[in-house]
PDB file of C-alpha atoms in Angstrom:
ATOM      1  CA  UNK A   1     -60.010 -68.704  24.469  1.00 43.00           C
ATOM      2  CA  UNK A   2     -58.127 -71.458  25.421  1.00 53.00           C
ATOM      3  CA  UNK A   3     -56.343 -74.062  23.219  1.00 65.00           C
ATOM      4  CA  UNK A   4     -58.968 -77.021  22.682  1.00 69.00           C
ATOM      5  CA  UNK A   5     -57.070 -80.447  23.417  1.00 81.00           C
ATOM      6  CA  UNK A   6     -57.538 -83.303  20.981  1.00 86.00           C
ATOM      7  CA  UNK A   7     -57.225 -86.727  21.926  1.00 89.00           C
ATOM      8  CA  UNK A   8     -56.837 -89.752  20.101  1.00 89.00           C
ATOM      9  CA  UNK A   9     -60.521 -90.265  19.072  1.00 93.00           C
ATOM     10  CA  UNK A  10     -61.462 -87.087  18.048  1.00 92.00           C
ATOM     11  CA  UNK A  11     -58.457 -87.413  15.820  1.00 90.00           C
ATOM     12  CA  UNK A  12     -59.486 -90.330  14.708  1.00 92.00           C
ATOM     13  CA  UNK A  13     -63.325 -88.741  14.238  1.00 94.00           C
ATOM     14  CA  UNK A  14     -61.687 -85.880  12.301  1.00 92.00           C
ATOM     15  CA  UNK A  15     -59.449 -88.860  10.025  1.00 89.00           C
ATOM     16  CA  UNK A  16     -62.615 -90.402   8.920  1.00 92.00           C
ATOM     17  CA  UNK A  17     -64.385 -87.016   8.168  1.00 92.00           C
ATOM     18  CA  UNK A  18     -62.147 -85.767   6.028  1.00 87.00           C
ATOM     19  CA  UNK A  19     -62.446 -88.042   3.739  1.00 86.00           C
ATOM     20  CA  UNK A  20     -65.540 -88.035   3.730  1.00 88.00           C
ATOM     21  CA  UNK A  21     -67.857 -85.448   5.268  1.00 88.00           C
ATOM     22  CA  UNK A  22     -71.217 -87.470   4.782  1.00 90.00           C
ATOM     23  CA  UNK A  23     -70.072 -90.531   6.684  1.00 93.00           C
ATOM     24  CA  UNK A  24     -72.895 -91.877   8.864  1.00 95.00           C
ATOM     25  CA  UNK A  25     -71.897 -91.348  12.514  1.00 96.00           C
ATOM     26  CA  UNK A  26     -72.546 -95.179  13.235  1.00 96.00           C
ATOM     27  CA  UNK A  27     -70.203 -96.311  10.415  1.00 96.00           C
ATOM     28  CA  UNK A  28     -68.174 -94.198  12.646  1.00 96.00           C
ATOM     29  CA  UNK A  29     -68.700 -95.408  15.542  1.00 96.00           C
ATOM     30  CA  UNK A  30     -68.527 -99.184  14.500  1.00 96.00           C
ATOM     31  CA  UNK A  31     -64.976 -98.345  13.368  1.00 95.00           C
ATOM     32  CA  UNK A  32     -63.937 -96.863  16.637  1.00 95.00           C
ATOM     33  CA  UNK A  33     -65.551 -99.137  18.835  1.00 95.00           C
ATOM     34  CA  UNK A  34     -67.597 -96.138  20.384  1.00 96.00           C
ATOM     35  CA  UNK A  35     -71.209 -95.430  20.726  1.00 95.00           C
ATOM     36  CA  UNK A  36     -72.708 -93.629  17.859  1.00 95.00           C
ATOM     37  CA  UNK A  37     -73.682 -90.753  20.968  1.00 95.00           C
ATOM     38  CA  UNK A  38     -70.118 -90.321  21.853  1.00 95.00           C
ATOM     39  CA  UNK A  39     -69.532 -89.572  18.279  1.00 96.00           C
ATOM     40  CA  UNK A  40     -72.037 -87.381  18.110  1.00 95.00           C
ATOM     41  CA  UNK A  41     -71.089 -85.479  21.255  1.00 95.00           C
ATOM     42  CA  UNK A  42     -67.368 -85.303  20.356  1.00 95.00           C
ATOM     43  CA  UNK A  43     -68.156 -83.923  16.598  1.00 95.00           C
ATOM     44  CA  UNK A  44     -71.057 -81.484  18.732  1.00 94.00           C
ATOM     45  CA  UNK A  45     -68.022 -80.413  21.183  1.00 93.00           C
ATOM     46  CA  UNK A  46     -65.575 -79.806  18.028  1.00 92.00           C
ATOM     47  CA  UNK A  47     -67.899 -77.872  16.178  1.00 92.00           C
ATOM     48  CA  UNK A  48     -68.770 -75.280  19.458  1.00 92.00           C
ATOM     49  CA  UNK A  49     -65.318 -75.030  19.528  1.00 91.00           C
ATOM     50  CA  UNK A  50     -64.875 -73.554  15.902  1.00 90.00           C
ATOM     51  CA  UNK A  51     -62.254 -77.022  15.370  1.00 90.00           C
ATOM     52  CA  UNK A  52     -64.925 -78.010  12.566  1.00 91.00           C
ATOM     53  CA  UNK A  53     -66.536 -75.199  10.886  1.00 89.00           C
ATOM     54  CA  UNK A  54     -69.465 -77.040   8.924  1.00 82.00           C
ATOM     55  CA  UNK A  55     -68.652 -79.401   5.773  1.00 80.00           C
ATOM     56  CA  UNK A  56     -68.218 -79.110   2.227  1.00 78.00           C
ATOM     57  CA  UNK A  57     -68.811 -80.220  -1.120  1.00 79.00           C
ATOM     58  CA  UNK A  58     -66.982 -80.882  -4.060  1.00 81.00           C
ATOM     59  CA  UNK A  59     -67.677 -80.241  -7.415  1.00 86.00           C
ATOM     60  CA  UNK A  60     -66.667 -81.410 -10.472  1.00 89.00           C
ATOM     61  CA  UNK A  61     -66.595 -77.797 -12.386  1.00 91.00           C
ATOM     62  CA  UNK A  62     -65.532 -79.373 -15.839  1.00 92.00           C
ATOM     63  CA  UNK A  63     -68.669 -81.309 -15.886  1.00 95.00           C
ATOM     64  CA  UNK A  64     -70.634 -78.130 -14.987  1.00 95.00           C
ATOM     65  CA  UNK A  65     -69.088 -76.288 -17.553  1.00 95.00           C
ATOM     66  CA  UNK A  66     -66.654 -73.948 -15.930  1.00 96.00           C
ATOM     67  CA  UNK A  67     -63.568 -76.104 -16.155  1.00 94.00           C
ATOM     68  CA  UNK A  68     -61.509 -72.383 -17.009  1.00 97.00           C
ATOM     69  CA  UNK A  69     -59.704 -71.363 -14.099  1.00 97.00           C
ATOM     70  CA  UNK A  70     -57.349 -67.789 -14.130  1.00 98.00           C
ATOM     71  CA  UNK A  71     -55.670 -65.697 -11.422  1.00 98.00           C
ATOM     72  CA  UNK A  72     -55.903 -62.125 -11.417  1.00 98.00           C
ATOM     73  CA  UNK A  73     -53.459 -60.194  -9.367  1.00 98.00           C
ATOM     74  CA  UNK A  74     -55.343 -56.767  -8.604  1.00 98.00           C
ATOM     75  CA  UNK A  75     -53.756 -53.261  -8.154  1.00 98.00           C
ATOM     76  CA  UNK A  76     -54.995 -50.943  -6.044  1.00 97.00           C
ATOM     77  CA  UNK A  77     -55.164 -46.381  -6.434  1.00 96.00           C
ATOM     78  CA  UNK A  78     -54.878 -46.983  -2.572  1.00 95.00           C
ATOM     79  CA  UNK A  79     -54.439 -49.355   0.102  1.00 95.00           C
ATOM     80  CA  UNK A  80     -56.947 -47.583   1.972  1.00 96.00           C
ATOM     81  CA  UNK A  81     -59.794 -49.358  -0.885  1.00 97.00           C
ATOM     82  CA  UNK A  82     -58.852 -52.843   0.171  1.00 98.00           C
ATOM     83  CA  UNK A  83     -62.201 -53.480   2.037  1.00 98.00           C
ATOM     84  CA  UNK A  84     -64.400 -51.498  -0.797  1.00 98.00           C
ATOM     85  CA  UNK A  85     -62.693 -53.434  -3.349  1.00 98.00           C
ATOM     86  CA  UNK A  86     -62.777 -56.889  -1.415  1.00 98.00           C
ATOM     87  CA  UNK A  87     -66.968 -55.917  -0.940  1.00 98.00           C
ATOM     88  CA  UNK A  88     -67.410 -55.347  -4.492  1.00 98.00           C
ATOM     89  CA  UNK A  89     -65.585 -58.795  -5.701  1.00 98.00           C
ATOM     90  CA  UNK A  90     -67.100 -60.608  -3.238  1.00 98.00           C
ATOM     91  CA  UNK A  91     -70.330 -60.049  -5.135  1.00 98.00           C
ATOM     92  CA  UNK A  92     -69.100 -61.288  -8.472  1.00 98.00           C
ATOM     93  CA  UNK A  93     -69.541 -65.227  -8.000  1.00 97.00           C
ATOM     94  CA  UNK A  94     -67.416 -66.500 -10.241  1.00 98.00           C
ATOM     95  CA  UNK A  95     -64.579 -65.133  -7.907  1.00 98.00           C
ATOM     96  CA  UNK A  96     -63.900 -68.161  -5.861  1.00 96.00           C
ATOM     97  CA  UNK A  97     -60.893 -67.013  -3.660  1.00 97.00           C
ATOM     98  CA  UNK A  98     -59.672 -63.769  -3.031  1.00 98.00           C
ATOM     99  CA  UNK A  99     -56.376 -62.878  -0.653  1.00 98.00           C
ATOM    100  CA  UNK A 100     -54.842 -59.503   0.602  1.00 98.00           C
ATOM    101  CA  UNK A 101     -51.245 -59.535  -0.510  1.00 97.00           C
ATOM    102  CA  UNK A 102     -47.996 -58.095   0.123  1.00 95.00           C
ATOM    103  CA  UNK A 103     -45.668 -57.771  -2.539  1.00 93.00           C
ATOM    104  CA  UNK A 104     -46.704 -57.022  -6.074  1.00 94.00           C
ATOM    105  CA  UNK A 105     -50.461 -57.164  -5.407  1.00 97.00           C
ATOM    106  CA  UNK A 106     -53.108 -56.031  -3.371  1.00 98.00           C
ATOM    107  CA  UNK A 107     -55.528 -58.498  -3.801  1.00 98.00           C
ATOM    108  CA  UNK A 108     -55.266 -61.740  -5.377  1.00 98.00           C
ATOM    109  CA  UNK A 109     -58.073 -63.470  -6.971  1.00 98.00           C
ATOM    110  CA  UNK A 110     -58.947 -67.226  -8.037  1.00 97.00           C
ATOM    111  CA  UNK A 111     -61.518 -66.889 -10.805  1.00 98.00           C
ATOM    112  CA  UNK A 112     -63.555 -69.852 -12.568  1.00 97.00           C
ATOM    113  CA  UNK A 113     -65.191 -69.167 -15.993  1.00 97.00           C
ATOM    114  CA  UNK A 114     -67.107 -70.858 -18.600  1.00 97.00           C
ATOM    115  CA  UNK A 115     -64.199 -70.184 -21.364  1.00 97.00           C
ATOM    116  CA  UNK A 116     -62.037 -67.215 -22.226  1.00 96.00           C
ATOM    117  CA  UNK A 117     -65.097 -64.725 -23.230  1.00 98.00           C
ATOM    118  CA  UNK A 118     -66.638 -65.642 -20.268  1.00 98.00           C
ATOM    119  CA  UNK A 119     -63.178 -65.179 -18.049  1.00 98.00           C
ATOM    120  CA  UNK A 120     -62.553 -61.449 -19.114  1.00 98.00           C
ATOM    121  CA  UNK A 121     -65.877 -60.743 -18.785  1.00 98.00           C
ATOM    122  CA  UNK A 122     -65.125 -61.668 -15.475  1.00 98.00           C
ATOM    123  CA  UNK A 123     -61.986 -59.786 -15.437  1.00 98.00           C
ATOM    124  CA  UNK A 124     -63.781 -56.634 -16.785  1.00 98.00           C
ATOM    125  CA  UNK A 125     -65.798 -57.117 -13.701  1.00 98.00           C
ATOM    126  CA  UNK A 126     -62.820 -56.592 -11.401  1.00 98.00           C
ATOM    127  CA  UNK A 127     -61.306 -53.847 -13.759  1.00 97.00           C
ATOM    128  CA  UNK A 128     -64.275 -51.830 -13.555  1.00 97.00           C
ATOM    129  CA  UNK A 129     -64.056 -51.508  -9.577  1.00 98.00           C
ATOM    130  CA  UNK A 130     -64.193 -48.213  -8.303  1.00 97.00           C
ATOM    131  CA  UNK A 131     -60.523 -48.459  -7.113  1.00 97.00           C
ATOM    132  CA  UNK A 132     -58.517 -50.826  -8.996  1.00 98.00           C
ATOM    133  CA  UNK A 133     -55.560 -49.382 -10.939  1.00 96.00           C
ATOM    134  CA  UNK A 134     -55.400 -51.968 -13.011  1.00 97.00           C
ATOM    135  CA  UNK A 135     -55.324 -56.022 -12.812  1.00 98.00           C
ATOM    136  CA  UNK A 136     -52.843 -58.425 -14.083  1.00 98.00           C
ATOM    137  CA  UNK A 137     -54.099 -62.298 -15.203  1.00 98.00           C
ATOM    138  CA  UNK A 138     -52.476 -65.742 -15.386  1.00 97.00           C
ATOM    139  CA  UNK A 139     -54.313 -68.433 -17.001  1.00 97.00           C
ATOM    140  CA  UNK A 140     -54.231 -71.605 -15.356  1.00 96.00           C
ATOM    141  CA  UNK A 141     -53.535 -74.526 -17.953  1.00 95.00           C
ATOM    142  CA  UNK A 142     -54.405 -77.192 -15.460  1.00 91.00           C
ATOM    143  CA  UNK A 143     -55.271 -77.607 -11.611  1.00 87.00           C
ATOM    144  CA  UNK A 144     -52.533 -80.202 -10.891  1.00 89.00           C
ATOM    145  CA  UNK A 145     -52.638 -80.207  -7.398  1.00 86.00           C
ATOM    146  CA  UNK A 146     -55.994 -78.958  -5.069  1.00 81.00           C
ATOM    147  CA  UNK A 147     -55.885 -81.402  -2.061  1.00 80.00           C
ATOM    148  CA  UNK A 148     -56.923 -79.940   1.934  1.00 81.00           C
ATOM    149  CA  UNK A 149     -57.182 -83.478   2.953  1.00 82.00           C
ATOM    150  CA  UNK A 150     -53.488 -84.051   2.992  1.00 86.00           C
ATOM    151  CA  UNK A 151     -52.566 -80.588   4.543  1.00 88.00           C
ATOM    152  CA  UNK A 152     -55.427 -81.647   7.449  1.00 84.00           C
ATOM    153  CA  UNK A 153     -54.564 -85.805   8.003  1.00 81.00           C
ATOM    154  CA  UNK A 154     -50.856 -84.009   8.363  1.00 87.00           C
ATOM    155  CA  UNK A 155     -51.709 -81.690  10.634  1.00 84.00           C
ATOM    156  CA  UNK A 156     -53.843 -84.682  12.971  1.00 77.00           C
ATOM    157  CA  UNK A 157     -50.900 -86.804  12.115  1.00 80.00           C
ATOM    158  CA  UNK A 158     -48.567 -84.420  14.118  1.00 84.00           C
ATOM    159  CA  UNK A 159     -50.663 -83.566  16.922  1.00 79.00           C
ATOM    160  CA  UNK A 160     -51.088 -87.410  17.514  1.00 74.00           C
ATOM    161  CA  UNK A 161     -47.338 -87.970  17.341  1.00 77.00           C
ATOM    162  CA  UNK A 162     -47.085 -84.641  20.330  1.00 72.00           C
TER     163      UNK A 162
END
């Protein structure tokens, strides 16, 4: 597949949605100057091109009651359980993220939790994986930084300056 090309209004399309994914298309459009159809063909056009990949929504956890977040490094018997293991954890929920590593790891794991019972509960969870050697957990003591929208108006910044 070839490399889509971006110009400068789907840039500026992609600007506006990301911060804020439930803009109407016209406020969009009145912004741009543009029809609220070209909008809606250019977002169409990004989206069949896997550029945008649906929308999302943000929660505020603490107010939901799951304001504990941890990290549990997992350890694997064998590299060879990687996909069993990654199966199995993907069906505990209150695993939100989950990379293969290299390095110390196999697997790393965001979890969120109500409070610390509820957390190694969680962790118990992953421990009790056919597979896993053993896990290792960090506590997070605050979320300081979780921001995509920079990363992404960076990224449009540079391929506007190109």
């Amino acid at each position: 597949m070839s490399k889509f090309k971006l110009d400068e209004v789907d840039l500026q399309i992609l600007d506006m949605l990301i911060d804020n994914t439930r803009i109407p298309f016209t406020d969009i459009a009145k912004k741009l100057l543009i029809s609220a159809g070209t909008v809606h063909v250019r977002v169409k056009k990004m989206e069949d091109q896997g550029i945008i990949m649906g929308s999302s929504l943000s929660l505020d956890y603490e107010k939901l009651g799951y304001s504990f977040i941890a990290y549990v490094g997992v350890y694997l018997n064998n590299t060879s359980q990687t996909t069993f293991v990654l199966e199995r954890i993907n069906e505990i929920p209150y695993v939100t993220v989950a990379h293969v590593t290299t390095g110390k790891f196999n697997i790393f794991c965001k979890i969120r939790a109500k409070d610390t019972k509820h957390a190694k509960d969680v962790i118990f969870m992953i421990d009790d994986i056919e597979g896993v050697y053993r896990t290792e957990t960090m506590i997070s003591l605050e979320e300081s930084i979780n921001d995509k929208k920079r990363l992404m108006h960076t990224i449009f910044q540079e391929l506007e300056d190109l």
